[in-house]
Amino acid sequence: MNDRLEIKAALSVSDAGEITGTAWPFGSADRVGDVIEKGAFTGPSTLPMLFSHDQAQVIGVWDDITEGETGLTVKGRLLVDDLERAREVRAMVKAG
């Protein structure tokens, strides 16, 4: 099963649902060989936070998306007061 599960993010979350960390490290190949380098991200500074990249499952908002020295750094908030799925994600991030 580990050959299908790939975790690139290094995130932490508060009880209130504030989530921060590195969403994608630079220079590290994923399981299909893609490597993201600094300068690759030019998108908006805020985005909806999706569960499993599913646009039908918005669970929060990424309020700050920036390129740091080592990777794509994100700050956002899970909608833990409003969505059960957001509370589940908070628990999963806390569990590592």
mmCIF file of N, CA and C in Angstrom:
data_model
loop_
_atom_site.group_PDB
_atom_site.id
_atom_site.type_symbol
_atom_site.label_atom_id
_atom_site.label_comp_id
_atom_site.label_asym_id
_atom_site.label_seq_id
_atom_site.Cartn_x
_atom_site.Cartn_y
_atom_site.Cartn_z
ATOM 1 N N MET A 1 0.823 -1.194 0.000
ATOM 2 C CA MET A 1 0.000 0.000 0.000
ATOM 3 C C MET A 1 0.864 1.254 0.000
ATOM 4 N N ASN A 2 2.022 1.235 0.569
ATOM 5 C CA ASN A 2 2.868 2.429 0.613
ATOM 6 C C ASN A 2 3.313 2.889 -0.761
ATOM 7 N N ASP A 3 3.315 2.008 -1.761
ATOM 8 C CA ASP A 3 3.695 2.448 -3.092
ATOM 9 C C ASP A 3 2.637 3.348 -3.721
ATOM 10 N N ARG A 4 1.440 3.392 -3.144
ATOM 11 C CA ARG A 4 0.376 4.249 -3.659
ATOM 12 C C ARG A 4 0.196 5.515 -2.834
ATOM 13 N N LEU A 5 0.694 5.509 -1.595
ATOM 14 C CA LEU A 5 0.538 6.650 -0.717
ATOM 15 C C LEU A 5 1.801 7.489 -0.736
ATOM 16 N N GLU A 6 1.650 8.746 -1.066
ATOM 17 C CA GLU A 6 2.792 9.644 -1.117
ATOM 18 C C GLU A 6 2.451 10.906 -0.346
ATOM 19 N N ILE A 7 3.263 11.220 0.656
ATOM 20 C CA ILE A 7 3.023 12.404 1.460
ATOM 21 C C ILE A 7 4.170 13.373 1.238
ATOM 22 N N LYS A 8 3.884 14.474 0.597
ATOM 23 C CA LYS A 8 4.879 15.522 0.347
ATOM 24 C C LYS A 8 4.726 16.651 1.348
ATOM 25 N N ALA A 9 3.517 16.873 1.817
ATOM 26 C CA ALA A 9 3.242 18.002 2.692
ATOM 27 C C ALA A 9 3.792 17.769 4.093
ATOM 28 N N ALA A 10 4.170 18.848 4.738
ATOM 29 C CA ALA A 10 4.568 18.850 6.141
ATOM 30 C C ALA A 10 3.742 19.934 6.813
ATOM 31 N N LEU A 11 2.587 19.560 7.359
ATOM 32 C CA LEU A 11 1.624 20.525 7.858
ATOM 33 C C LEU A 11 1.402 20.376 9.351
ATOM 34 N N SER A 12 0.975 21.467 9.979
ATOM 35 C CA SER A 12 0.528 21.420 11.366
ATOM 36 C C SER A 12 -0.799 22.165 11.439
ATOM 37 N N VAL A 13 -1.599 21.829 12.454
ATOM 38 C CA VAL A 13 -2.926 22.419 12.570
ATOM 39 C C VAL A 13 -3.243 22.694 14.034
ATOM 40 N N SER A 14 -3.939 23.797 14.275
ATOM 41 C CA SER A 14 -4.367 24.151 15.633
ATOM 42 C C SER A 14 -5.763 23.585 15.883
ATOM 43 N N ASP A 15 -6.206 23.642 17.140
ATOM 44 C CA ASP A 15 -7.557 23.205 17.475
ATOM 45 C C ASP A 15 -8.606 24.019 16.743
ATOM 46 N N ALA A 16 -8.290 25.301 16.471
ATOM 47 C CA ALA A 16 -9.229 26.181 15.765
ATOM 48 C C ALA A 16 -9.273 25.907 14.260
ATOM 49 N N GLY A 17 -8.375 25.042 13.756
ATOM 50 C CA GLY A 17 -8.370 24.717 12.340
ATOM 51 C C GLY A 17 -7.383 25.506 11.513
ATOM 52 N N GLU A 18 -6.542 26.340 12.162
ATOM 53 C CA GLU A 18 -5.516 27.071 11.415
ATOM 54 C C GLU A 18 -4.437 26.079 11.010
ATOM 55 N N ILE A 19 -4.136 26.049 9.734
ATOM 56 C CA ILE A 19 -3.216 25.051 9.198
ATOM 57 C C ILE A 19 -2.074 25.756 8.460
ATOM 58 N N THR A 20 -0.849 25.315 8.710
ATOM 59 C CA THR A 20 0.329 25.923 8.101
ATOM 60 C C THR A 20 1.338 24.843 7.761
ATOM 61 N N GLY A 21 2.238 25.178 6.852
ATOM 62 C CA GLY A 21 3.327 24.266 6.550
ATOM 63 C C GLY A 21 3.790 24.340 5.114
ATOM 64 N N THR A 22 4.521 23.317 4.714
ATOM 65 C CA THR A 22 5.016 23.204 3.346
ATOM 66 C C THR A 22 4.119 22.237 2.590
ATOM 67 N N ALA A 23 3.474 22.741 1.543
ATOM 68 C CA ALA A 23 2.576 21.910 0.744
ATOM 69 C C ALA A 23 3.348 21.060 -0.256
ATOM 70 N N TRP A 24 4.476 21.586 -0.734
ATOM 71 C CA TRP A 24 5.254 20.843 -1.716
ATOM 72 C C TRP A 24 6.719 21.278 -1.622
ATOM 73 N N PRO A 25 7.621 20.356 -1.299
ATOM 74 C CA PRO A 25 9.044 20.719 -1.241
ATOM 75 C C PRO A 25 9.638 20.803 -2.646
ATOM 76 N N PHE A 26 10.564 21.704 -2.837
ATOM 77 C CA PHE A 26 11.225 21.848 -4.135
ATOM 78 C C PHE A 26 12.285 20.759 -4.322
ATOM 79 N N GLY A 27 12.497 20.369 -5.589
ATOM 80 C CA GLY A 27 13.602 19.494 -5.960
ATOM 81 C C GLY A 27 13.459 18.040 -5.574
ATOM 82 N N SER A 28 12.269 17.605 -5.202
ATOM 83 C CA SER A 28 12.045 16.230 -4.765
ATOM 84 C C SER A 28 11.059 15.552 -5.714
ATOM 85 N N ALA A 29 11.493 14.502 -6.369
ATOM 86 C CA ALA A 29 10.628 13.814 -7.337
ATOM 87 C C ALA A 29 9.491 13.096 -6.625
ATOM 88 N N ASP A 30 8.300 13.165 -7.224
ATOM 89 C CA ASP A 30 7.189 12.387 -6.684
ATOM 90 C C ASP A 30 7.214 10.990 -7.305
ATOM 91 N N ARG A 31 6.199 10.173 -7.031
ATOM 92 C CA ARG A 31 6.225 8.772 -7.473
ATOM 93 C C ARG A 31 6.152 8.601 -8.987
ATOM 94 N N VAL A 32 5.751 9.652 -9.709
ATOM 95 C CA VAL A 32 5.741 9.566 -11.171
ATOM 96 C C VAL A 32 6.900 10.334 -11.793
ATOM 97 N N GLY A 33 7.802 10.866 -10.943
ATOM 98 C CA GLY A 33 9.000 11.523 -11.438
ATOM 99 C C GLY A 33 8.921 13.028 -11.611
ATOM 100 N N ASP A 34 7.764 13.634 -11.290
ATOM 101 C CA ASP A 34 7.646 15.088 -11.396
ATOM 102 C C ASP A 34 8.501 15.756 -10.325
ATOM 103 N N VAL A 35 9.219 16.796 -10.709
ATOM 104 C CA VAL A 35 10.028 17.581 -9.780
ATOM 105 C C VAL A 35 9.604 19.034 -9.910
ATOM 106 N N ILE A 36 9.245 19.652 -8.790
ATOM 107 C CA ILE A 36 8.831 21.043 -8.780
ATOM 108 C C ILE A 36 10.025 21.881 -8.314
ATOM 109 N N GLU A 37 10.345 22.909 -9.062
ATOM 110 C CA GLU A 37 11.472 23.788 -8.731
ATOM 111 C C GLU A 37 10.960 25.164 -8.329
ATOM 112 N N LYS A 38 11.778 25.895 -7.600
ATOM 113 C CA LYS A 38 11.430 27.255 -7.201
ATOM 114 C C LYS A 38 11.143 28.084 -8.452
ATOM 115 N N GLY A 39 10.104 28.899 -8.396
ATOM 116 C CA GLY A 39 9.697 29.714 -9.533
ATOM 117 C C GLY A 39 8.553 29.100 -10.321
ATOM 118 N N ALA A 40 8.145 27.870 -9.973
ATOM 119 C CA ALA A 40 7.097 27.179 -10.722
ATOM 120 C C ALA A 40 5.699 27.676 -10.378
ATOM 121 N N PHE A 41 5.528 28.303 -9.218
ATOM 122 C CA PHE A 41 4.195 28.701 -8.775
ATOM 123 C C PHE A 41 3.973 30.181 -9.004
ATOM 124 N N THR A 42 2.932 30.484 -9.784
ATOM 125 C CA THR A 42 2.588 31.877 -10.046
ATOM 126 C C THR A 42 1.090 32.105 -9.882
ATOM 127 N N GLY A 43 0.430 31.201 -9.169
ATOM 128 C CA GLY A 43 -1.016 31.276 -9.026
ATOM 129 C C GLY A 43 -1.467 32.343 -8.062
ATOM 130 N N PRO A 44 -2.751 32.353 -7.754
ATOM 131 C CA PRO A 44 -3.305 33.351 -6.840
ATOM 132 C C PRO A 44 -2.770 33.149 -5.423
ATOM 133 N N SER A 45 -2.918 34.175 -4.600
ATOM 134 C CA SER A 45 -2.421 34.089 -3.223
ATOM 135 C C SER A 45 -3.412 33.394 -2.292
ATOM 136 N N THR A 46 -4.654 33.196 -2.727
ATOM 137 C CA THR A 46 -5.637 32.442 -1.951
ATOM 138 C C THR A 46 -6.336 31.436 -2.859
ATOM 139 N N LEU A 47 -6.726 30.312 -2.262
ATOM 140 C CA LEU A 47 -7.434 29.261 -2.996
ATOM 141 C C LEU A 47 -8.356 28.505 -2.055
ATOM 142 N N PRO A 48 -9.409 27.877 -2.585
ATOM 143 C CA PRO A 48 -10.203 26.994 -1.736
ATOM 144 C C PRO A 48 -9.354 25.785 -1.342
ATOM 145 N N MET A 49 -9.542 25.294 -0.130
ATOM 146 C CA MET A 49 -8.865 24.096 0.337
ATOM 147 C C MET A 49 -9.781 22.914 0.011
ATOM 148 N N LEU A 50 -9.279 21.968 -0.752
ATOM 149 C CA LEU A 50 -10.083 20.839 -1.204
ATOM 150 C C LEU A 50 -9.690 19.553 -0.499
ATOM 151 N N PHE A 51 -10.655 18.688 -0.263
ATOM 152 C CA PHE A 51 -10.374 17.355 0.253
ATOM 153 C C PHE A 51 -10.072 16.450 -0.937
ATOM 154 N N SER A 52 -8.912 15.846 -0.953
ATOM 155 C CA SER A 52 -8.490 14.927 -2.012
ATOM 156 C C SER A 52 -8.567 15.545 -3.404
ATOM 157 N N HIS A 53 -8.276 16.836 -3.510
ATOM 158 C CA HIS A 53 -8.293 17.562 -4.787
ATOM 159 C C HIS A 53 -9.657 17.547 -5.450
ATOM 160 N N ASP A 54 -10.726 17.288 -4.678
ATOM 161 C CA ASP A 54 -12.090 17.214 -5.198
ATOM 162 C C ASP A 54 -12.765 18.574 -5.058
ATOM 163 N N GLN A 55 -13.065 19.215 -6.175
ATOM 164 C CA GLN A 55 -13.667 20.548 -6.157
ATOM 165 C C GLN A 55 -15.053 20.565 -5.534
ATOM 166 N N ALA A 56 -15.681 19.408 -5.409
ATOM 167 C CA ALA A 56 -16.996 19.328 -4.775
ATOM 168 C C ALA A 56 -16.884 19.241 -3.255
ATOM 169 N N GLN A 57 -15.654 19.125 -2.720
ATOM 170 C CA GLN A 57 -15.464 18.984 -1.278
ATOM 171 C C GLN A 57 -14.533 20.072 -0.742
ATOM 172 N N VAL A 58 -15.038 21.294 -0.700
ATOM 173 C CA VAL A 58 -14.267 22.405 -0.126
ATOM 174 C C VAL A 58 -14.344 22.266 1.390
ATOM 175 N N ILE A 59 -13.166 22.248 2.050
ATOM 176 C CA ILE A 59 -13.116 22.079 3.503
ATOM 177 C C ILE A 59 -12.467 23.264 4.211
ATOM 178 N N GLY A 60 -12.056 24.262 3.442
ATOM 179 C CA GLY A 60 -11.420 25.423 4.041
ATOM 180 C C GLY A 60 -10.911 26.373 2.981
ATOM 181 N N VAL A 61 -10.031 27.283 3.416
ATOM 182 C CA VAL A 61 -9.469 28.302 2.530
ATOM 183 C C VAL A 61 -7.972 28.398 2.781
ATOM 184 N N TRP A 62 -7.187 28.379 1.714
ATOM 185 C CA TRP A 62 -5.764 28.715 1.810
ATOM 186 C C TRP A 62 -5.680 30.229 1.694
ATOM 187 N N ASP A 63 -5.316 30.899 2.782
ATOM 188 C CA ASP A 63 -5.279 32.357 2.827
ATOM 189 C C ASP A 63 -3.964 32.942 2.336
ATOM 190 N N ASP A 64 -2.893 32.165 2.406
ATOM 191 C CA ASP A 64 -1.569 32.667 2.034
ATOM 192 C C ASP A 64 -0.777 31.529 1.395
ATOM 193 N N ILE A 65 -0.390 31.711 0.143
ATOM 194 C CA ILE A 65 0.384 30.714 -0.601
ATOM 195 C C ILE A 65 1.609 31.424 -1.150
ATOM 196 N N THR A 66 2.786 31.020 -0.688
ATOM 197 C CA THR A 66 4.012 31.683 -1.117
ATOM 198 C C THR A 66 5.113 30.658 -1.341
ATOM 199 N N GLU A 67 6.075 31.048 -2.154
ATOM 200 C CA GLU A 67 7.258 30.216 -2.339
ATOM 201 C C GLU A 67 8.287 30.593 -1.280
ATOM 202 N N GLY A 68 8.702 29.628 -0.487
ATOM 203 C CA GLY A 68 9.787 29.826 0.455
ATOM 204 C C GLY A 68 11.080 29.321 -0.156
ATOM 205 N N GLU A 69 12.100 29.227 0.643
ATOM 206 C CA GLU A 69 13.385 28.733 0.142
ATOM 207 C C GLU A 69 13.340 27.249 -0.189
ATOM 208 N N THR A 70 12.552 26.467 0.575
ATOM 209 C CA THR A 70 12.565 25.020 0.413
ATOM 210 C C THR A 70 11.327 24.447 -0.257
ATOM 211 N N GLY A 71 10.280 25.272 -0.423
ATOM 212 C CA GLY A 71 9.076 24.744 -1.037
ATOM 213 C C GLY A 71 7.921 25.719 -0.993
ATOM 214 N N LEU A 72 6.777 25.235 -1.417
ATOM 215 C CA LEU A 72 5.556 26.029 -1.435
ATOM 216 C C LEU A 72 4.978 26.052 -0.018
ATOM 217 N N THR A 73 4.935 27.238 0.581
ATOM 218 C CA THR A 73 4.463 27.400 1.949
ATOM 219 C C THR A 73 3.021 27.877 1.923
ATOM 220 N N VAL A 74 2.187 27.255 2.764
ATOM 221 C CA VAL A 74 0.764 27.591 2.797
ATOM 222 C C VAL A 74 0.311 27.885 4.222
ATOM 223 N N LYS A 75 -0.671 28.768 4.315
ATOM 224 C CA LYS A 75 -1.359 29.051 5.574
ATOM 225 C C LYS A 75 -2.834 29.135 5.240
ATOM 226 N N GLY A 76 -3.640 28.527 6.069
ATOM 227 C CA GLY A 76 -5.063 28.565 5.802
ATOM 228 C C GLY A 76 -5.869 28.190 7.017
ATOM 229 N N ARG A 77 -7.168 27.942 6.766
ATOM 230 C CA ARG A 77 -8.055 27.593 7.862
ATOM 231 C C ARG A 77 -9.069 26.566 7.394
ATOM 232 N N LEU A 78 -9.138 25.500 8.154
ATOM 233 C CA LEU A 78 -10.171 24.494 7.940
ATOM 234 C C LEU A 78 -11.477 25.010 8.527
ATOM 235 N N LEU A 79 -12.584 24.721 7.893
ATOM 236 C CA LEU A 79 -13.894 25.178 8.357
ATOM 237 C C LEU A 79 -14.440 24.199 9.395
ATOM 238 N N VAL A 80 -13.716 24.074 10.514
ATOM 239 C CA VAL A 80 -14.038 23.061 11.526
ATOM 240 C C VAL A 80 -15.347 23.339 12.265
ATOM 241 N N ASP A 81 -15.782 24.580 12.309
ATOM 242 C CA ASP A 81 -17.051 24.889 12.975
ATOM 243 C C ASP A 81 -18.255 24.552 12.109
ATOM 244 N N ASP A 82 -18.016 24.369 10.818
ATOM 245 C CA ASP A 82 -19.128 24.195 9.887
ATOM 246 C C ASP A 82 -19.175 22.848 9.183
ATOM 247 N N LEU A 83 -18.034 22.169 9.072
ATOM 248 C CA LEU A 83 -17.981 20.955 8.244
ATOM 249 C C LEU A 83 -17.348 19.787 8.989
ATOM 250 N N GLU A 84 -18.064 18.678 9.041
ATOM 251 C CA GLU A 84 -17.526 17.461 9.666
ATOM 252 C C GLU A 84 -16.252 17.002 8.962
ATOM 253 N N ARG A 85 -16.225 17.073 7.640
ATOM 254 C CA ARG A 85 -15.038 16.635 6.889
ATOM 255 C C ARG A 85 -13.819 17.467 7.291
ATOM 256 N N ALA A 86 -13.989 18.756 7.532
ATOM 257 C CA ALA A 86 -12.880 19.612 7.971
ATOM 258 C C ALA A 86 -12.372 19.164 9.340
ATOM 259 N N ARG A 87 -13.278 18.764 10.232
ATOM 260 C CA ARG A 87 -12.859 18.253 11.541
ATOM 261 C C ARG A 87 -12.091 16.938 11.383
ATOM 262 N N GLU A 88 -12.516 16.109 10.448
ATOM 263 C CA GLU A 88 -11.810 14.852 10.176
ATOM 264 C C GLU A 88 -10.397 15.130 9.664
ATOM 265 N N VAL A 89 -10.263 16.089 8.754
ATOM 266 C CA VAL A 89 -8.955 16.444 8.213
ATOM 267 C C VAL A 89 -8.055 17.002 9.318
ATOM 268 N N ARG A 90 -8.622 17.846 10.179
ATOM 269 C CA ARG A 90 -7.850 18.363 11.308
ATOM 270 C C ARG A 90 -7.298 17.207 12.143
ATOM 271 N N ALA A 91 -8.113 16.217 12.427
ATOM 272 C CA ALA A 91 -7.677 15.061 13.214
ATOM 273 C C ALA A 91 -6.583 14.283 12.483
ATOM 274 N N MET A 92 -6.713 14.135 11.167
ATOM 275 C CA MET A 92 -5.698 13.397 10.396
ATOM 276 C C MET A 92 -4.369 14.134 10.380
ATOM 277 N N VAL A 93 -4.406 15.463 10.206
ATOM 278 C CA VAL A 93 -3.163 16.244 10.214
ATOM 279 C C VAL A 93 -2.510 16.162 11.589
ATOM 280 N N LYS A 94 -3.297 16.275 12.647
ATOM 281 C CA LYS A 94 -2.750 16.174 13.999
ATOM 282 C C LYS A 94 -2.103 14.804 14.234
ATOM 283 N N ALA A 95 -2.674 13.761 13.652
ATOM 284 C CA ALA A 95 -2.145 12.405 13.822
ATOM 285 C C ALA A 95 -0.911 12.147 12.964
ATOM 286 N N GLY A 96 -0.629 13.070 12.063
ATOM 287 C CA GLY A 96 0.546 12.910 11.212
ATOM 288 C C GLY A 96 0.269 12.176 9.930
#
